[in-house]
């Protein structure tokens, strides 16, 4: 684990950065999430770190790296999102809503709930690494390298710190045998479901707003093709991500055992050597 600072020029980012614009808009919707969830997540981690016994020295150390990585993630997405927002100002109302929801969660929910939600978000992040380095390949052919670079770097680091929230939640709430059953499994799964429902609904709303904006200038034939494209992508997600999501519900789930996505290590090696991260991933 290490915090990296990518050098990606977002000034020329196009909202339709992939040939399949419905796929691009689904990703664009997802890109608005880190700007709000990751500052919130850093606050949760700092609260949890304060509650963690000083003797957990390794966990304290990796939390610091985790926070450094997440801080860079939301800053990079802010640059990307600025270009999307300029073209589609209708997403602002959705962004304001999720920002309020995270503040309310921080103000009114327990640390246990927030940390379970955080672990659910990180479980989705490590799944995202699998999607970006393997399952999304057909959608990335001909895509603009800035968007691909942003997401591959981000998801690679999500994979790197995939077990931090998991281990922190266990250290605080699942030390005993009963705790491992009630908190380490059942409550963790509850947190995951809450995360998936919350972020899934949000992503769908924003993606639909983006797609609807495009359809207003389409012919009836183009609208039908757009609808077919959405259905095809949804089917692809069910067939590729569905089985991976089910693994999270196992009482034996441990993110540390998730296999490393193909090509991820080589990608990070190119980045760390100072190569053009974006063009290397295109």
Tab-separated table of C-alpha atoms in Angstrom, residues 4-278:
chain	number	residue	atom	x	y	z
A	4	UNK	CA	0.294	7.778	-5.379
A	5	UNK	CA	-0.358	11.078	-7.121
A	6	UNK	CA	-1.399	10.630	-10.768
A	7	UNK	CA	-0.787	13.369	-13.295
A	8	UNK	CA	-3.863	13.300	-15.522
A	9	UNK	CA	-5.026	16.278	-17.557
A	10	UNK	CA	-8.793	16.547	-17.174
A	11	UNK	CA	-9.153	19.761	-19.174
A	12	UNK	CA	-10.178	17.903	-22.326
A	13	UNK	CA	-12.350	15.209	-20.725
A	14	UNK	CA	-15.451	14.432	-22.801
A	15	UNK	CA	-18.654	13.191	-21.140
A	16	UNK	CA	-18.945	10.614	-23.951
A	17	UNK	CA	-15.428	9.280	-23.370
A	18	UNK	CA	-16.313	5.706	-24.388
A	19	UNK	CA	-17.981	4.511	-27.622
A	20	UNK	CA	-20.876	3.157	-25.557
A	21	UNK	CA	-22.216	6.402	-24.112
A	22	UNK	CA	-24.643	4.655	-21.759
A	23	UNK	CA	-21.709	2.803	-20.191
A	24	UNK	CA	-19.782	6.087	-19.996
A	25	UNK	CA	-22.687	7.793	-18.251
A	26	UNK	CA	-23.005	4.967	-15.740
A	27	UNK	CA	-19.336	5.471	-14.914
A	28	UNK	CA	-19.758	9.255	-14.889
A	29	UNK	CA	-22.521	8.831	-12.310
A	30	UNK	CA	-20.267	6.615	-10.206
A	31	UNK	CA	-17.494	9.194	-10.452
A	32	UNK	CA	-19.587	11.719	-8.533
A	33	UNK	CA	-19.655	9.412	-5.497
A	34	UNK	CA	-15.986	9.568	-4.316
A	35	UNK	CA	-16.079	13.357	-3.956
A	36	UNK	CA	-18.636	12.928	-1.162
A	37	UNK	CA	-18.148	9.454	0.277
A	38	UNK	CA	-14.381	9.542	0.633
A	39	UNK	CA	-14.100	12.737	2.733
A	40	UNK	CA	-16.881	11.221	4.869
A	41	UNK	CA	-14.984	7.931	4.994
A	42	UNK	CA	-11.815	9.703	6.164
A	43	UNK	CA	-13.778	11.246	9.045
A	44	UNK	CA	-15.160	7.833	9.991
A	45	UNK	CA	-11.691	6.294	9.883
A	46	UNK	CA	-10.264	9.026	12.093
A	47	UNK	CA	-13.038	8.400	14.636
A	48	UNK	CA	-12.422	4.655	14.502
A	49	UNK	CA	-8.665	5.152	14.761
A	50	UNK	CA	-9.171	7.152	17.962
A	51	UNK	CA	-11.154	4.231	19.414
A	52	UNK	CA	-8.610	1.609	18.327
A	53	UNK	CA	-6.240	0.389	21.063
A	54	UNK	CA	-2.730	1.804	20.740
A	55	UNK	CA	-1.368	-1.740	20.676
A	56	UNK	CA	-2.842	-2.273	17.197
A	57	UNK	CA	0.252	-0.656	15.693
A	58	UNK	CA	0.044	-2.271	12.252
A	59	UNK	CA	-3.601	-1.324	11.844
A	60	UNK	CA	-2.880	2.255	12.920
A	61	UNK	CA	-0.158	2.450	10.269
A	62	UNK	CA	-2.258	1.097	7.392
A	63	UNK	CA	-5.165	3.369	8.316
A	64	UNK	CA	-2.858	6.350	7.751
A	65	UNK	CA	-1.952	5.076	4.268
A	66	UNK	CA	-5.612	4.314	3.569
A	67	UNK	CA	-6.548	7.902	4.423
A	68	UNK	CA	-3.762	9.274	2.205
A	69	UNK	CA	-4.966	7.175	-0.728
A	70	UNK	CA	-8.613	8.153	-0.278
A	71	UNK	CA	-7.734	11.847	-0.031
A	72	UNK	CA	-6.069	11.678	-3.432
A	73	UNK	CA	-8.967	9.714	-4.915
A	74	UNK	CA	-11.634	12.322	-4.241
A	75	UNK	CA	-9.376	15.170	-5.413
A	76	UNK	CA	-8.748	13.453	-8.746
A	77	UNK	CA	-12.433	12.673	-9.264
A	78	UNK	CA	-13.288	16.301	-8.516
A	79	UNK	CA	-11.211	17.309	-11.545
A	80	UNK	CA	-12.923	14.762	-13.763
A	81	UNK	CA	-16.403	15.601	-12.468
A	82	UNK	CA	-15.960	19.289	-13.137
A	83	UNK	CA	-16.006	18.589	-16.856
A	84	UNK	CA	-19.089	16.376	-16.582
A	85	UNK	CA	-20.935	18.994	-14.511
A	86	UNK	CA	-20.182	21.736	-17.050
A	87	UNK	CA	-21.959	19.713	-19.735
A	88	UNK	CA	-24.741	18.344	-17.500
A	89	UNK	CA	-25.607	20.833	-14.723
A	90	UNK	CA	-28.686	18.756	-13.862
A	91	UNK	CA	-26.491	16.434	-11.764
A	92	UNK	CA	-25.856	19.164	-9.186
A	93	UNK	CA	-29.138	18.560	-7.336
A	94	UNK	CA	-28.243	14.876	-6.969
A	95	UNK	CA	-24.772	15.723	-5.682
A	96	UNK	CA	-26.213	18.091	-3.092
A	97	UNK	CA	-28.606	15.409	-1.937
A	98	UNK	CA	-25.947	12.756	-1.351
A	99	UNK	CA	-23.724	15.308	0.375
A	100	UNK	CA	-26.552	15.994	2.838
A	101	UNK	CA	-27.131	12.274	3.334
A	102	UNK	CA	-23.518	11.652	4.301
A	103	UNK	CA	-23.529	14.563	6.734
A	104	UNK	CA	-26.713	13.244	8.323
A	105	UNK	CA	-25.176	9.788	8.584
A	106	UNK	CA	-22.097	11.201	10.287
A	107	UNK	CA	-24.192	13.291	12.678
A	108	UNK	CA	-26.847	10.744	13.629
A	109	UNK	CA	-25.532	7.229	13.027
A	110	UNK	CA	-23.253	5.237	15.341
A	111	UNK	CA	-19.592	4.643	14.590
A	112	UNK	CA	-20.420	0.943	14.270
A	113	UNK	CA	-22.987	1.640	11.548
A	114	UNK	CA	-20.712	4.063	9.701
A	115	UNK	CA	-17.825	1.617	9.805
A	116	UNK	CA	-20.041	-1.235	8.545
A	117	UNK	CA	-21.190	1.036	5.704
A	118	UNK	CA	-17.539	1.904	5.017
A	119	UNK	CA	-16.618	-1.776	4.830
A	120	UNK	CA	-19.496	-2.266	2.387
A	121	UNK	CA	-18.153	0.539	0.233
A	122	UNK	CA	-14.658	-0.967	0.282
A	123	UNK	CA	-16.062	-4.380	-0.673
A	124	UNK	CA	-17.550	-2.688	-3.738
A	125	UNK	CA	-14.195	-1.045	-4.404
A	126	UNK	CA	-12.248	-4.292	-4.581
A	127	UNK	CA	-14.995	-5.680	-6.832
A	128	UNK	CA	-14.535	-2.572	-8.960
A	129	UNK	CA	-10.900	-3.505	-9.489
A	130	UNK	CA	-11.994	-6.834	-10.973
A	131	UNK	CA	-14.461	-5.050	-13.242
A	132	UNK	CA	-11.988	-2.449	-14.526
A	133	UNK	CA	-9.072	-4.789	-15.096
A	134	UNK	CA	-11.077	-7.652	-16.547
A	135	UNK	CA	-14.850	-7.456	-17.016
A	136	UNK	CA	-15.073	-4.010	-18.639
A	137	UNK	CA	-12.628	-4.796	-21.442
A	138	UNK	CA	-15.261	-4.769	-24.243
A	139	UNK	CA	-16.418	-1.301	-23.154
A	140	UNK	CA	-12.937	0.208	-22.969
A	141	UNK	CA	-11.935	-0.386	-26.581
A	142	UNK	CA	-11.603	3.045	-28.144
A	143	UNK	CA	-12.190	4.859	-24.832
A	144	UNK	CA	-10.396	8.110	-23.942
A	145	UNK	CA	-7.352	7.335	-21.874
A	146	UNK	CA	-7.939	9.982	-19.168
A	147	UNK	CA	-11.106	8.308	-17.898
A	148	UNK	CA	-9.618	4.824	-18.078
A	149	UNK	CA	-6.475	5.999	-16.284
A	150	UNK	CA	-8.434	7.628	-13.476
A	151	UNK	CA	-10.497	4.540	-12.793
A	152	UNK	CA	-7.787	1.921	-13.143
A	153	UNK	CA	-5.490	3.809	-10.770
A	154	UNK	CA	-8.336	4.361	-8.315
A	155	UNK	CA	-9.562	0.765	-8.369
A	156	UNK	CA	-6.018	-0.603	-8.074
A	157	UNK	CA	-5.605	1.300	-4.838
A	158	UNK	CA	-9.054	0.204	-3.676
A	159	UNK	CA	-7.823	-3.355	-4.118
A	160	UNK	CA	-4.636	-2.570	-2.187
A	161	UNK	CA	-6.490	-1.321	0.893
A	162	UNK	CA	-9.424	-3.720	0.545
A	163	UNK	CA	-9.042	-5.229	4.037
A	164	UNK	CA	-8.422	-2.110	6.146
A	165	UNK	CA	-12.069	-1.361	7.007
A	166	UNK	CA	-12.752	-5.072	7.400
A	167	UNK	CA	-9.918	-5.530	9.909
A	168	UNK	CA	-10.762	-2.323	11.744
A	169	UNK	CA	-14.412	-3.329	12.116
A	170	UNK	CA	-13.375	-6.730	13.443
A	171	UNK	CA	-10.870	-5.195	15.862
A	172	UNK	CA	-13.503	-2.876	17.340
A	173	UNK	CA	-16.675	-4.973	17.200
A	174	UNK	CA	-15.933	-8.629	16.479
A	175	UNK	CA	-13.244	-9.841	18.847
A	176	UNK	CA	-15.280	-12.523	20.629
A	177	UNK	CA	-16.819	-15.617	19.072
A	178	UNK	CA	-20.301	-14.099	19.455
A	179	UNK	CA	-18.998	-10.821	18.088
A	180	UNK	CA	-17.594	-12.589	15.040
A	181	UNK	CA	-21.036	-14.078	14.381
A	182	UNK	CA	-23.295	-11.118	15.185
A	183	UNK	CA	-21.117	-8.190	14.119
A	184	UNK	CA	-18.394	-9.747	12.004
A	185	UNK	CA	-20.926	-11.521	9.800
A	186	UNK	CA	-24.565	-10.472	10.222
A	187	UNK	CA	-24.050	-6.784	10.943
A	188	UNK	CA	-21.312	-6.550	8.343
A	189	UNK	CA	-23.722	-7.997	5.755
A	190	UNK	CA	-26.367	-5.524	6.905
A	191	UNK	CA	-23.887	-2.687	6.322
A	192	UNK	CA	-23.081	-4.026	2.875
A	193	UNK	CA	-26.762	-4.182	1.898
A	194	UNK	CA	-27.305	-0.627	3.102
A	195	UNK	CA	-24.319	0.567	1.070
A	196	UNK	CA	-25.374	-1.246	-2.092
A	197	UNK	CA	-28.946	0.049	-1.880
A	198	UNK	CA	-27.887	3.608	-1.124
A	199	UNK	CA	-25.204	3.927	-3.786
A	200	UNK	CA	-27.056	1.809	-6.328
A	201	UNK	CA	-30.115	4.058	-6.128
A	202	UNK	CA	-27.980	7.174	-6.327
A	203	UNK	CA	-25.954	5.936	-9.309
A	204	UNK	CA	-29.122	4.941	-11.155
A	205	UNK	CA	-30.671	8.378	-10.599
A	206	UNK	CA	-27.617	10.278	-11.832
A	207	UNK	CA	-26.976	7.955	-14.780
A	208	UNK	CA	-30.617	8.273	-15.822
A	209	UNK	CA	-30.418	12.073	-15.616
A	210	UNK	CA	-27.371	12.046	-17.892
A	211	UNK	CA	-28.913	9.607	-20.356
A	212	UNK	CA	-32.229	11.454	-20.398
A	213	UNK	CA	-30.404	14.694	-21.192
A	214	UNK	CA	-28.824	13.029	-24.223
A	215	UNK	CA	-32.091	11.508	-25.371
A	216	UNK	CA	-33.756	14.891	-25.617
A	217	UNK	CA	-31.758	15.521	-28.794
A	218	UNK	CA	-32.027	11.987	-30.201
A	219	UNK	CA	-34.257	10.632	-32.925
A	220	UNK	CA	-36.765	7.913	-31.936
A	221	UNK	CA	-34.448	5.320	-33.491
A	222	UNK	CA	-31.488	6.586	-31.476
A	223	UNK	CA	-33.547	6.494	-28.293
A	224	UNK	CA	-34.392	2.846	-28.923
A	225	UNK	CA	-30.715	2.047	-29.467
A	226	UNK	CA	-29.897	3.866	-26.237
A	227	UNK	CA	-32.459	1.828	-24.324
A	228	UNK	CA	-31.096	-1.391	-25.792
A	229	UNK	CA	-27.590	-0.341	-24.773
A	230	UNK	CA	-28.697	0.235	-21.191
A	231	UNK	CA	-30.341	-3.201	-21.043
A	232	UNK	CA	-27.243	-4.840	-22.488
A	233	UNK	CA	-24.989	-3.195	-19.907
A	234	UNK	CA	-27.330	-4.145	-17.069
A	235	UNK	CA	-27.284	-7.757	-18.240
A	236	UNK	CA	-23.492	-7.648	-18.423
A	237	UNK	CA	-23.315	-6.389	-14.824
A	238	UNK	CA	-25.672	-9.098	-13.567
A	239	UNK	CA	-23.651	-11.828	-15.252
A	240	UNK	CA	-20.226	-10.562	-14.196
A	241	UNK	CA	-20.660	-8.768	-10.864
A	242	UNK	CA	-23.522	-10.785	-9.396
A	243	UNK	CA	-21.475	-13.807	-8.360
A	244	UNK	CA	-18.749	-11.594	-6.891
A	245	UNK	CA	-21.288	-9.701	-4.791
A	246	UNK	CA	-22.699	-12.941	-3.369
A	247	UNK	CA	-19.259	-13.830	-2.005
A	248	UNK	CA	-19.450	-10.878	0.379
A	249	UNK	CA	-22.369	-12.529	2.201
A	250	UNK	CA	-20.378	-15.622	3.146
A	251	UNK	CA	-19.587	-15.970	6.880
A	252	UNK	CA	-16.082	-16.900	5.729
A	253	UNK	CA	-15.621	-13.792	3.586
A	254	UNK	CA	-12.243	-12.161	3.952
A	255	UNK	CA	-11.213	-9.491	1.416
A	256	UNK	CA	-7.552	-10.359	1.928
A	257	UNK	CA	-8.200	-13.586	0.021
A	258	UNK	CA	-9.649	-11.854	-3.047
A	259	UNK	CA	-7.337	-12.700	-6.008
A	260	UNK	CA	-5.450	-9.816	-7.545
A	261	UNK	CA	-6.972	-8.696	-10.863
A	262	UNK	CA	-5.012	-9.578	-13.960
A	263	UNK	CA	-2.700	-6.817	-15.133
A	264	UNK	CA	-3.063	-4.679	-12.027
A	265	UNK	CA	0.463	-5.130	-10.700
A	266	UNK	CA	1.997	-4.361	-14.085
A	267	UNK	CA	-0.178	-1.288	-14.387
A	268	UNK	CA	0.936	0.086	-11.022
A	269	UNK	CA	4.548	-0.710	-11.851
A	270	UNK	CA	4.320	1.417	-15.006
A	271	UNK	CA	2.770	4.212	-12.993
A	272	UNK	CA	5.438	4.132	-10.293
A	273	UNK	CA	8.190	4.259	-12.896
A	274	UNK	CA	6.787	7.591	-14.074
A	275	UNK	CA	5.373	6.437	-17.386
A	276	UNK	CA	2.298	7.939	-18.989
A	277	UNK	CA	-0.282	6.206	-16.845
A	278	UNK	CA	-3.185	7.124	-19.069
